[in-house]
Coordinates of C-alpha atoms in Angstrom, one line a residue:
X1 CA -139.8 98.9 -48.2
X2 CA -138.9 102.3 -49.1
X3 CA -140.0 103.5 -52.6
X4 CA -138.5 106.4 -54.7
X5 CA -140.7 108.6 -56.7
X6 CA -140.7 108.4 -60.4
X7 CA -139.4 111.8 -60.9
X8 CA -136.8 111.4 -58.4
X9 CA -135.6 108.3 -60.1
X10 CA -135.3 110.0 -63.5
X11 CA -133.5 113.0 -62.0
X12 CA -130.8 110.8 -60.3
X13 CA -127.6 110.4 -62.4
X14 CA -125.2 107.7 -62.1
X15 CA -121.6 108.0 -61.3
X16 CA -121.0 107.7 -65.1
X17 CA -123.9 109.1 -67.1
X18 CA -124.4 107.1 -70.2
X19 CA -126.7 108.7 -72.8
X20 CA -129.1 106.5 -74.7
X21 CA -127.5 107.3 -78.0
X22 CA -124.0 106.5 -76.7
X23 CA -125.0 103.2 -75.1
X24 CA -124.5 100.0 -77.3
X25 CA -127.9 98.8 -78.1
X26 CA -128.9 95.3 -77.1
X27 CA -129.8 93.0 -79.9
X28 CA -132.6 91.3 -77.9
X29 CA -135.9 93.0 -76.8
X30 CA -135.3 92.9 -73.2
X31 CA -132.2 93.6 -71.0
X32 CA -131.1 94.7 -67.6
X33 CA -129.3 98.1 -67.2
X34 CA -126.7 97.9 -64.3
X35 CA -125.2 101.1 -63.0
X36 CA -124.1 103.0 -60.0
X37 CA -125.9 105.8 -58.3
X38 CA -124.3 109.1 -56.7
X39 CA -125.3 107.6 -53.2
X40 CA -122.9 104.8 -53.6
X41 CA -125.6 102.2 -54.3
X42 CA -126.3 100.3 -57.5
X43 CA -129.5 100.3 -59.8
X44 CA -130.9 97.7 -61.9
X45 CA -133.3 98.7 -64.6
X46 CA -135.4 96.0 -66.2
X47 CA -136.1 97.2 -69.7
X48 CA -138.9 95.0 -70.9
X49 CA -140.5 94.3 -74.4
X50 CA -144.1 95.1 -73.0
X51 CA -145.8 96.1 -69.8
X52 CA -145.0 93.4 -67.1
X53 CA -146.9 92.4 -64.0
X54 CA -144.5 90.1 -62.5
X55 CA -140.8 89.3 -62.7
X56 CA -139.8 85.9 -61.3
X57 CA -136.0 85.8 -60.1
X58 CA -134.2 82.9 -61.5
X59 CA -132.4 82.5 -58.0
X60 CA -134.5 82.7 -54.9
X61 CA -131.3 83.3 -53.0
X62 CA -133.2 82.8 -49.6
X63 CA -135.4 85.9 -50.5
X64 CA -132.7 88.2 -49.1
X65 CA -133.8 90.9 -51.8
X66 CA -136.8 91.9 -49.7
X67 CA -134.4 92.9 -46.8
X68 CA -131.7 94.5 -48.9
X69 CA -133.2 95.8 -52.2
X70 CA -135.2 98.9 -52.7
X71 CA -138.1 98.8 -55.4
X72 CA -137.9 102.3 -57.0
X73 CA -140.7 101.7 -59.3
X74 CA -144.0 102.7 -57.6
X75 CA -146.6 100.1 -57.3
X76 CA -144.4 97.1 -57.4
X77 CA -143.2 94.9 -54.3
X78 CA -141.6 91.6 -53.4
X79 CA -143.8 88.5 -52.9
X80 CA -142.9 84.8 -52.4
X81 CA -144.8 81.8 -53.8
X82 CA -143.7 78.2 -54.0
X83 CA -140.1 78.8 -53.0
X84 CA -139.5 81.5 -55.6
X85 CA -139.2 85.3 -55.1
X86 CA -141.2 87.8 -57.2
X87 CA -141.5 91.5 -58.0
X88 CA -145.2 91.9 -58.6
X89 CA -147.3 95.1 -59.6
X90 CA -149.9 95.4 -56.7
X91 CA -152.0 97.5 -58.8
X92 CA -153.1 97.2 -62.3
X93 CA -152.4 100.8 -62.8
X94 CA -148.7 100.2 -62.0
X95 CA -147.8 97.7 -64.6
X96 CA -145.1 99.1 -66.8
X97 CA -142.4 98.2 -69.3
X98 CA -139.4 99.4 -67.1
X99 CA -139.0 98.2 -63.5
X100 CA -136.1 99.7 -61.4
X101 CA -134.6 98.5 -58.2
X102 CA -131.7 99.8 -56.2
X103 CA -129.4 98.0 -53.8
X104 CA -126.1 98.7 -51.5
X105 CA -122.9 96.8 -52.0
X106 CA -124.1 94.0 -50.0
X107 CA -121.1 91.5 -49.2
X108 CA -122.8 89.4 -46.3
X109 CA -122.5 85.7 -46.9
X110 CA -125.7 84.2 -48.2
X111 CA -126.4 80.6 -47.3
X112 CA -125.7 78.1 -50.2
X113 CA -125.5 81.1 -52.6
X114 CA -123.1 83.5 -54.1
X115 CA -122.4 86.7 -52.3
X116 CA -123.9 89.8 -54.2
X117 CA -120.8 91.7 -54.0
X118 CA -117.2 90.7 -53.3
X119 CA -115.0 93.7 -52.4
X120 CA -111.4 94.2 -53.2
X121 CA -108.7 96.1 -51.2
X122 CA -108.3 99.0 -53.6
X123 CA -112.1 99.8 -53.8
X124 CA -113.0 97.4 -56.6
X125 CA -116.0 95.1 -56.2
X126 CA -117.3 92.2 -58.3
X127 CA -121.2 91.9 -58.7
X128 CA -122.8 88.6 -59.2
X129 CA -124.9 88.9 -62.2
X130 CA -127.2 85.7 -61.4
X131 CA -129.0 87.4 -58.8
X132 CA -130.4 89.9 -61.2
X133 CA -131.7 87.5 -63.8
X134 CA -135.5 87.2 -63.9
X135 CA -138.2 85.8 -65.9
X136 CA -140.9 88.6 -66.8
X137 CA -144.6 87.2 -66.8
X138 CA -143.2 83.6 -67.5
X139 CA -141.2 84.5 -70.4
X140 CA -137.5 83.4 -70.9
X141 CA -135.1 84.6 -68.3
X142 CA -133.3 88.0 -69.0
X143 CA -129.7 87.5 -69.0
X144 CA -128.5 90.3 -71.3
X145 CA -126.9 93.0 -69.3
X146 CA -125.9 96.8 -70.4
X147 CA -122.8 97.4 -68.2
X148 CA -120.2 100.3 -68.2
X149 CA -117.1 100.8 -66.3
X150 CA -117.0 103.7 -63.8
X151 CA -114.7 106.7 -64.2
X152 CA -111.0 105.7 -63.8
X153 CA -111.9 102.0 -63.6
X154 CA -112.2 99.0 -65.9
X155 CA -115.0 96.7 -66.3
X156 CA -113.8 93.0 -66.4
X157 CA -116.2 90.1 -67.3
X158 CA -115.9 86.7 -68.8
X159 CA -113.8 87.1 -71.9
X160 CA -112.8 90.6 -71.7
X161 CA -111.6 93.8 -70.3
X162 CA -113.6 97.0 -71.2
X163 CA -113.1 100.8 -71.1
X164 CA -116.3 101.5 -72.6
X165 CA -119.9 100.5 -72.1
X166 CA -121.0 97.1 -73.4
X167 CA -124.0 94.8 -73.9
X168 CA -123.2 91.4 -72.5
X169 CA -125.3 88.1 -72.9
X170 CA -124.8 85.3 -70.5
X171 CA -125.3 82.5 -72.9
X172 CA -124.9 80.0 -70.1
X173 CA -127.3 81.5 -67.8
X174 CA -125.7 80.6 -64.4
X175 CA -124.4 84.0 -63.7
X176 CA -120.8 85.3 -63.3
X177 CA -118.9 88.0 -61.5
X178 CA -118.4 91.4 -63.3
X179 CA -115.5 93.3 -61.7
X180 CA -115.3 97.1 -61.5
X181 CA -112.0 98.6 -60.3
X182 CA -108.7 100.2 -60.9
X183 CA -106.6 97.3 -60.6
X184 CA -104.9 96.4 -63.7
X185 CA -105.7 92.9 -65.0
X186 CA -103.2 90.3 -65.9
X187 CA -104.2 89.3 -69.4
X188 CA -102.8 86.5 -71.7
X189 CA -104.1 84.6 -74.8
X190 CA -105.9 82.1 -72.4
X191 CA -106.8 84.0 -69.3
X192 CA -107.6 87.2 -67.5
X193 CA -106.8 87.6 -63.7
X194 CA -107.5 90.4 -61.3
X195 CA -105.3 90.2 -58.2
X196 CA -106.2 92.2 -55.2
X197 CA -103.8 95.0 -54.5
X198 CA -104.1 93.8 -50.8
X199 CA -102.6 90.4 -51.5
X200 CA -99.0 90.0 -49.9
X201 CA -96.4 91.2 -52.5
X202 CA -94.7 88.1 -52.7
X203 CA -98.1 86.1 -53.5
X204 CA -99.0 88.7 -56.1
X205 CA -95.6 88.2 -57.7
X206 CA -95.8 84.6 -57.6
X207 CA -99.4 84.6 -59.1
X208 CA -98.3 86.8 -62.0
X209 CA -96.0 84.0 -63.0
X210 CA -98.0 81.0 -62.0
X211 CA -101.5 81.8 -63.2
X212 CA -100.6 81.8 -67.2
X213 CA -98.5 78.6 -66.6
X214 CA -101.3 76.9 -64.9
X215 CA -103.8 77.5 -67.8
X216 CA -101.2 76.7 -70.4
X217 CA -100.3 73.4 -68.5
X218 CA -103.9 72.2 -68.5
X219 CA -104.5 73.3 -72.2
X220 CA -101.5 71.5 -73.3
X221 CA -102.0 68.2 -71.2
X222 CA -105.7 67.9 -71.6
X223 CA -105.4 68.8 -75.4
X224 CA -108.6 70.7 -75.6
X225 CA -108.9 74.5 -75.6
X226 CA -111.7 76.2 -73.4
X227 CA -114.5 78.1 -75.5
X228 CA -114.0 81.2 -73.6
X229 CA -111.2 83.2 -71.9
X230 CA -111.8 82.6 -68.2
X231 CA -111.5 85.2 -65.7
X232 CA -109.6 84.7 -62.3
X233 CA -110.6 87.0 -59.3
X234 CA -108.2 86.6 -56.6
X235 CA -109.2 88.7 -53.4
X236 CA -107.8 89.2 -50.2
X237 CA -109.6 90.1 -46.8
X238 CA -108.0 91.6 -43.9
X239 CA -107.8 89.3 -40.8
X240 CA -105.9 89.3 -37.4
X241 CA -106.4 85.5 -37.4
X242 CA -103.2 83.3 -37.5
X243 CA -102.8 80.8 -40.0
X244 CA -104.1 80.2 -43.5
X245 CA -107.7 80.9 -44.6
X246 CA -108.8 80.5 -48.2
X247 CA -112.0 79.7 -50.0
X248 CA -113.6 80.2 -53.5
X249 CA -115.3 78.3 -56.2
X250 CA -116.0 78.3 -59.9
X251 CA -118.7 79.4 -62.4
X252 CA -118.7 79.1 -66.1
X253 CA -115.6 80.7 -67.3
X254 CA -114.8 82.2 -63.9
X255 CA -112.7 81.3 -60.7
X256 CA -113.2 83.4 -57.6
X257 CA -110.8 82.9 -54.8
X258 CA -110.1 84.7 -51.6
X259 CA -107.5 84.3 -48.9
X260 CA -107.1 86.0 -45.5
X261 CA -105.0 85.3 -42.3
X262 CA -101.7 86.6 -41.0
X263 CA -99.7 83.6 -42.1
X264 CA -99.8 84.6 -45.9
X265 CA -97.9 87.6 -45.3
X266 CA -94.7 85.4 -45.0
X267 CA -93.5 83.5 -48.0
X268 CA -93.1 79.7 -47.0
X269 CA -93.3 76.3 -48.5
X270 CA -96.6 75.7 -47.0
X271 CA -98.1 79.0 -48.4
X272 CA -96.9 78.0 -51.8
X273 CA -98.3 74.6 -51.6
X274 CA -101.8 75.8 -50.2
X275 CA -101.9 78.8 -52.7
X276 CA -100.9 77.0 -55.9
X277 CA -102.6 73.8 -55.1
X278 CA -106.0 75.7 -54.5
X279 CA -105.7 77.4 -57.8
X280 CA -104.7 74.2 -59.7
X281 CA -107.8 72.4 -58.2
X282 CA -110.2 75.2 -59.3
X283 CA -108.6 75.5 -62.7
X284 CA -109.1 71.7 -63.3
X285 CA -112.8 72.3 -62.8
X286 CA -113.0 74.4 -65.9
X287 CA -112.2 71.4 -68.0
X288 CA -113.8 68.6 -65.7
X289 CA -116.8 70.6 -64.3
X290 CA -117.6 73.2 -67.0
X291 CA -116.3 72.2 -70.5
X292 CA -117.4 68.8 -69.5
X293 CA -119.6 67.8 -66.5
X294 CA -121.3 64.9 -64.6
X295 CA -124.0 67.2 -63.8
X296 CA -123.4 66.7 -60.0
X297 CA -124.4 62.8 -60.1
X298 CA -120.7 61.6 -59.5
X299 CA -118.9 64.3 -57.6
X300 CA -116.1 61.8 -56.7
X301 CA -114.9 62.1 -60.3
X302 CA -114.5 65.8 -60.6
X303 CA -113.7 66.7 -57.1
X304 CA -111.1 63.8 -56.3
X305 CA -109.5 64.2 -59.8
X306 CA -109.0 67.8 -59.4
X307 CA -107.0 67.3 -56.2
X308 CA -105.0 64.5 -58.1
X309 CA -104.3 66.8 -61.0
X310 CA -103.2 69.4 -58.6
X311 CA -100.8 67.1 -57.3
X312 CA -99.3 66.4 -60.5
X313 CA -99.0 70.1 -61.2
X314 CA -97.3 70.9 -57.9
X315 CA -94.7 68.1 -58.6
X316 CA -94.1 69.2 -62.3
X317 CA -93.9 73.0 -61.2
X318 CA -91.3 72.0 -58.5
X319 CA -93.4 73.3 -55.7
X320 CA -93.4 69.9 -54.2
X321 CA -91.1 66.8 -54.4
X322 CA -92.1 63.2 -54.5
X323 CA -92.1 62.7 -50.7
X324 CA -94.2 65.6 -50.2
X325 CA -96.9 64.3 -52.9
X326 CA -96.9 60.8 -51.3
X327 CA -97.7 62.5 -48.1
X328 CA -100.6 64.3 -49.6
X329 CA -101.8 61.2 -51.1
X330 CA -101.5 59.1 -48.0
X331 CA -103.6 61.6 -46.2
X332 CA -106.2 61.5 -48.9
X333 CA -106.4 57.6 -48.8
X334 CA -106.5 57.4 -45.1
X335 CA -109.2 60.1 -44.9
X336 CA -111.3 58.4 -47.6
X337 CA -111.2 54.9 -45.6
X338 CA -112.1 56.8 -42.5
X339 CA -115.2 58.5 -44.0
X340 CA -116.5 55.4 -45.7
X341 CA -116.9 53.0 -42.8
X342 CA -118.4 50.2 -44.6
X343 CA -120.2 52.2 -47.3
X344 CA -119.4 52.4 -51.0
X345 CA -118.0 55.9 -52.1
X346 CA -121.4 57.1 -53.6
X347 CA -123.2 56.1 -50.5
X348 CA -121.1 58.1 -48.2
X349 CA -122.8 61.2 -46.7
X350 CA -119.6 62.9 -45.6
X351 CA -118.9 66.1 -47.3
X352 CA -115.1 65.2 -47.6
X353 CA -115.9 61.9 -49.2
X354 CA -116.1 63.1 -52.9
X355 CA -112.7 64.9 -52.4
X356 CA -110.5 62.1 -50.6
X357 CA -112.2 59.1 -52.0
X358 CA -112.3 60.5 -55.5
X359 CA -108.5 61.2 -54.9
X360 CA -108.1 57.5 -54.0
X361 CA -110.0 56.4 -57.2
X362 CA -107.8 58.6 -59.3
X363 CA -104.8 57.2 -57.9
X364 CA -106.1 53.7 -58.6
X365 CA -107.1 54.7 -62.2
X366 CA -103.6 56.1 -62.8
X367 CA -101.9 53.0 -61.3
X368 CA -103.9 50.5 -63.2
X369 CA -103.3 52.5 -66.6
X370 CA -99.7 52.5 -66.0
X371 CA -99.7 48.9 -65.3
X372 CA -101.0 48.5 -68.8
X373 CA -99.2 51.6 -70.3
X374 CA -96.3 52.7 -68.3
X375 CA -95.7 55.9 -70.4
X376 CA -99.0 57.3 -69.4
X377 CA -100.4 59.1 -66.4
X378 CA -103.6 60.6 -64.9
X379 CA -103.5 63.6 -67.4
X380 CA -103.6 61.2 -70.5
X381 CA -106.6 59.6 -69.0
X382 CA -108.4 62.9 -68.3
X383 CA -107.5 64.0 -71.9
X384 CA -109.3 60.9 -73.3
X385 CA -112.2 61.3 -70.8
X386 CA -112.8 65.0 -71.8
X387 CA -112.7 63.9 -75.6
X388 CA -115.0 61.1 -74.9
X389 CA -117.4 63.2 -73.0
X390 CA -117.5 65.9 -75.7
X391 CA -118.7 63.3 -78.1
X392 CA -121.7 62.9 -75.8
X393 CA -123.0 66.5 -75.2
X394 CA -120.0 67.2 -72.8
X395 CA -121.5 64.5 -70.0
X396 CA -119.5 61.9 -68.3
X397 CA -120.4 59.4 -65.4
X398 CA -119.3 56.5 -63.5
X399 CA -119.8 54.2 -66.5
X400 CA -118.3 56.4 -69.1
X401 CA -115.3 56.9 -66.7
X402 CA -115.0 53.0 -66.5
X403 CA -115.3 52.7 -70.3
X404 CA -112.5 55.1 -70.8
X405 CA -110.4 53.4 -68.3
X406 CA -111.0 50.3 -70.3
X407 CA -109.8 51.8 -73.5
X408 CA -106.3 51.8 -72.1
X409 CA -106.2 48.2 -71.7
X410 CA -107.5 47.7 -68.1
X411 CA -109.1 44.4 -67.7
X412 CA -112.9 44.2 -67.0
X413 CA -112.3 42.5 -63.7
X414 CA -110.4 45.8 -62.4
X415 CA -113.2 47.9 -63.8
X416 CA -115.8 45.8 -62.1
X417 CA -114.1 46.1 -58.8
X418 CA -113.7 49.8 -59.3
X419 CA -117.5 50.0 -59.9
X420 CA -118.2 48.0 -56.8
X421 CA -116.0 50.4 -54.8
X422 CA -118.0 53.4 -56.1
X423 CA -121.5 52.0 -56.3
X424 CA -121.6 49.0 -53.8
X425 CA -122.3 45.4 -54.5
X426 CA -121.5 43.6 -51.4
X427 CA -117.6 44.1 -51.2
X428 CA -115.9 46.4 -48.6
X429 CA -115.0 49.5 -50.6
X430 CA -111.8 50.1 -48.6
X431 CA -110.6 46.5 -49.1
X432 CA -111.4 47.0 -52.8
X433 CA -109.3 50.0 -53.1
X434 CA -106.5 48.8 -51.2
X435 CA -106.3 45.6 -53.1
X436 CA -106.7 47.4 -56.3
X437 CA -103.7 49.7 -55.7
X438 CA -101.7 46.8 -54.5
X439 CA -102.3 44.8 -57.6
X440 CA -101.5 47.8 -59.8
X441 CA -98.0 48.0 -58.2
X442 CA -98.6 50.6 -55.5
X443 CA -97.9 48.9 -52.3
X444 CA -99.6 50.2 -49.2
X445 CA -98.1 49.5 -45.9
X446 CA -99.8 49.5 -42.7
X447 CA -98.3 51.5 -39.8
X448 CA -96.9 55.1 -39.7
X449 CA -97.9 58.2 -37.8
X450 CA -101.6 59.4 -38.4
X451 CA -102.2 63.2 -38.7
X452 CA -103.8 65.3 -35.9
X453 CA -106.7 65.8 -38.3
X454 CA -107.0 62.2 -38.7
X455 CA -107.0 61.7 -35.1
X456 CA -109.5 64.3 -34.5
X457 CA -112.0 62.7 -36.9
X458 CA -111.6 59.5 -34.9
X459 CA -112.6 61.3 -31.7
X460 CA -115.5 62.8 -33.5
X461 CA -116.7 59.4 -35.0
X462 CA -116.4 57.9 -31.4
X463 CA -118.4 60.9 -29.8
X464 CA -121.1 60.7 -32.3
X465 CA -121.4 57.0 -31.8
X466 CA -121.6 57.2 -28.1
X467 CA -124.1 60.1 -28.3
X468 CA -126.3 58.7 -31.0
X469 CA -126.5 55.4 -29.3
X470 CA -127.7 56.9 -26.0
X471 CA -130.1 59.2 -27.7
X472 CA -131.8 56.8 -30.3
X473 CA -129.8 58.0 -33.2
X474 CA -129.6 61.7 -32.3
X475 CA -126.5 63.6 -31.5
X476 CA -125.8 67.4 -31.2
X477 CA -122.4 68.8 -30.5
X478 CA -119.7 71.0 -32.1
X479 CA -116.1 71.8 -31.6
X480 CA -112.4 71.0 -32.6
X481 CA -110.0 70.7 -29.6
X482 CA -112.9 69.8 -27.3
X483 CA -116.7 69.1 -27.7
X484 CA -119.6 71.1 -26.5
X485 CA -122.6 69.0 -26.4
X486 CA -126.2 70.5 -26.8
X487 CA -129.2 69.3 -24.8
X488 CA -131.4 66.7 -26.6
X489 CA -134.8 66.2 -25.1
X490 CA -135.6 62.9 -23.5
X491 CA -132.0 61.8 -23.6
X492 CA -131.0 61.6 -19.8
X493 CA -127.3 61.5 -20.3
X494 CA -127.4 64.7 -22.5
X495 CA -130.2 66.8 -21.0
X496 CA -127.7 69.6 -20.4
X497 CA -124.9 71.3 -21.9
X498 CA -121.4 70.0 -21.5
X499 CA -118.0 70.6 -22.3
X500 CA -116.1 67.5 -23.2
X501 CA -112.2 67.2 -23.4
X502 CA -111.7 63.6 -22.5
X503 CA -113.5 60.5 -23.8
X504 CA -112.9 57.1 -22.2
X505 CA -109.9 58.6 -20.2
X506 CA -108.1 60.0 -23.3
X507 CA -107.7 63.6 -24.5
X508 CA -109.4 65.1 -27.4
X509 CA -108.0 65.3 -30.2
X510 CA -104.5 64.1 -29.8
X511 CA -105.5 60.7 -28.6
X512 CA -108.3 60.3 -31.0
X513 CA -107.0 56.8 -32.1
X514 CA -106.7 55.7 -28.5
X515 CA -110.4 57.0 -27.8
X516 CA -111.7 55.2 -30.7
X517 CA -110.2 51.7 -29.8
X518 CA -111.4 52.3 -26.1
X519 CA -115.1 53.1 -27.4
X520 CA -115.1 50.1 -29.6
X521 CA -114.0 47.9 -26.6
X522 CA -116.7 49.4 -24.3
X523 CA -119.4 49.3 -26.7
X524 CA -118.6 45.7 -27.7
X525 CA -119.0 44.8 -24.0
X526 CA -122.2 46.8 -23.3
X527 CA -120.4 48.7 -21.0
X528 CA -119.9 52.4 -19.9
X529 CA -118.0 55.4 -21.7
X530 CA -116.8 58.1 -19.5
X531 CA -117.0 61.7 -20.7
X532 CA -115.0 64.2 -19.0
X533 CA -114.7 68.0 -18.9
X534 CA -113.9 71.1 -16.7
X535 CA -117.1 70.9 -14.9
X536 CA -118.6 67.4 -15.3
X537 CA -118.0 63.6 -15.6
X538 CA -120.4 61.5 -17.0
X539 CA -120.7 57.8 -17.6
X540 CA -122.8 56.9 -20.6
X541 CA -124.0 53.4 -21.5
X542 CA -123.1 51.9 -24.8
X543 CA -124.5 48.7 -26.2
X544 CA -124.3 49.3 -29.9
X545 CA -120.9 48.1 -31.5
X546 CA -118.6 50.5 -33.2
X547 CA -116.8 49.3 -36.2
X548 CA -113.2 48.5 -35.4
X549 CA -110.7 51.0 -36.6
X550 CA -109.0 50.7 -39.8
X551 CA -105.1 50.6 -39.8
X552 CA -103.3 53.7 -41.0
X553 CA -101.9 53.1 -44.5
X554 CA -98.6 54.5 -45.8
X555 CA -98.1 54.9 -49.6
X556 CA -94.9 53.0 -50.7
X557 CA -93.0 53.3 -53.7
X558 CA -94.7 52.3 -57.0
X559 CA -93.5 49.6 -59.2
X560 CA -94.3 49.1 -63.0

């Protein structure tokens, strides 16, 4: 690791030089000064209350710092212990009360972590502050930052837009993104938004109008203001790929979103549905995941309800009509039923289960409440759940959810069936949800045309079953339009890599429902399943039954 001498470090002047007498002084004994350098890198200076031997970083972040950061204070280096990353004085004579590191604008994706920097098209960038927080010699973590905008730019951080240096303390301690750039933020009484100059013009215009309305809608319908003015960072990445790519997430008081793909360049109903639905889902999390929270123990509540609340917003904003909303709900229901198999919702390991099954539970919740109170909807329920959670340190869980459902006049029997669908108890979760929706006046009809995504998942489930049955519970393959298997030691049918585009004589993924049914039949008879590809055909024995396929359900017209 390169080391910069102390005299050189003192001589280096940032892009914007801030004299000590001009800098706002922190009201705490320890802080982190964050500033740019003439070389285009960034510097973090840990100003400590006393000489410190070891800094323990709050977020290990896969130990990327040792590869990317430069320790500029002589005598200190990175070490690892017990899954944590440290900056340690390797000689007693090196111990000091000011430790300096430098790092580039590193934008590479970090596994299960926030990127250090997110770049914007106009040259702006956002830095994730959580990667800087550290505990000096076992003391409380330093999360007070001294920040300053660069010449000709603004500094935007949760709650404010700044033209002058600031001292900012992260009272929540989970980190946030601080934006440095020339893009003029959109600011209202309830939100600040930075929209990337690279976003297609039509999308920027729509978001200029949408974002304030979305926040006003949630605040009015949920009846509880947020304790901070959130920051929305909406980025754009150049891409030659066709279609729509998008991603993002939330931190306390912050929503960070990014879109890429050629399809965004053209305004369309699909683009509006995806873009606004994406924002509506993430904004819902400010209320159901930050103002209140289930601390990750019941993700079906906050993820599924965020999707369902987004549906309601899309309808009320006129982006989608009733028929389109019914299609979205139909897809969520069937996706949930496909993920569950015979499990309860909380038992499913599928990554989509909290979203789709939570969406199904939100539909059941609203339908059951409307059965008792026809004038109310899911927003009224969530206003009550937020209020009740705030009475209990902002926390809700399955039991508190069901208590609030009961407060609207929903019977104990219905709530018991909801609980059984979520946590288990002997009943079939899918049958419980279907019967619950029907009893609440939401008829579900069997039949209709499954989506291509649904057929693809059926093909994947059939492939996983065949491979794991032949290989003592193991399977290894990937792919979307076809499957590429990877060798599994000791499993004779799969000792070599294969490209598979047909299973049981039917093509992937368009005939996924037919594939699934044929595999069910072959395995029930302890027969052979043929896997076919461009260069190989293989018959694989299967003697473990596969659960028969669920019917496709279509959401009918609700009655009260």
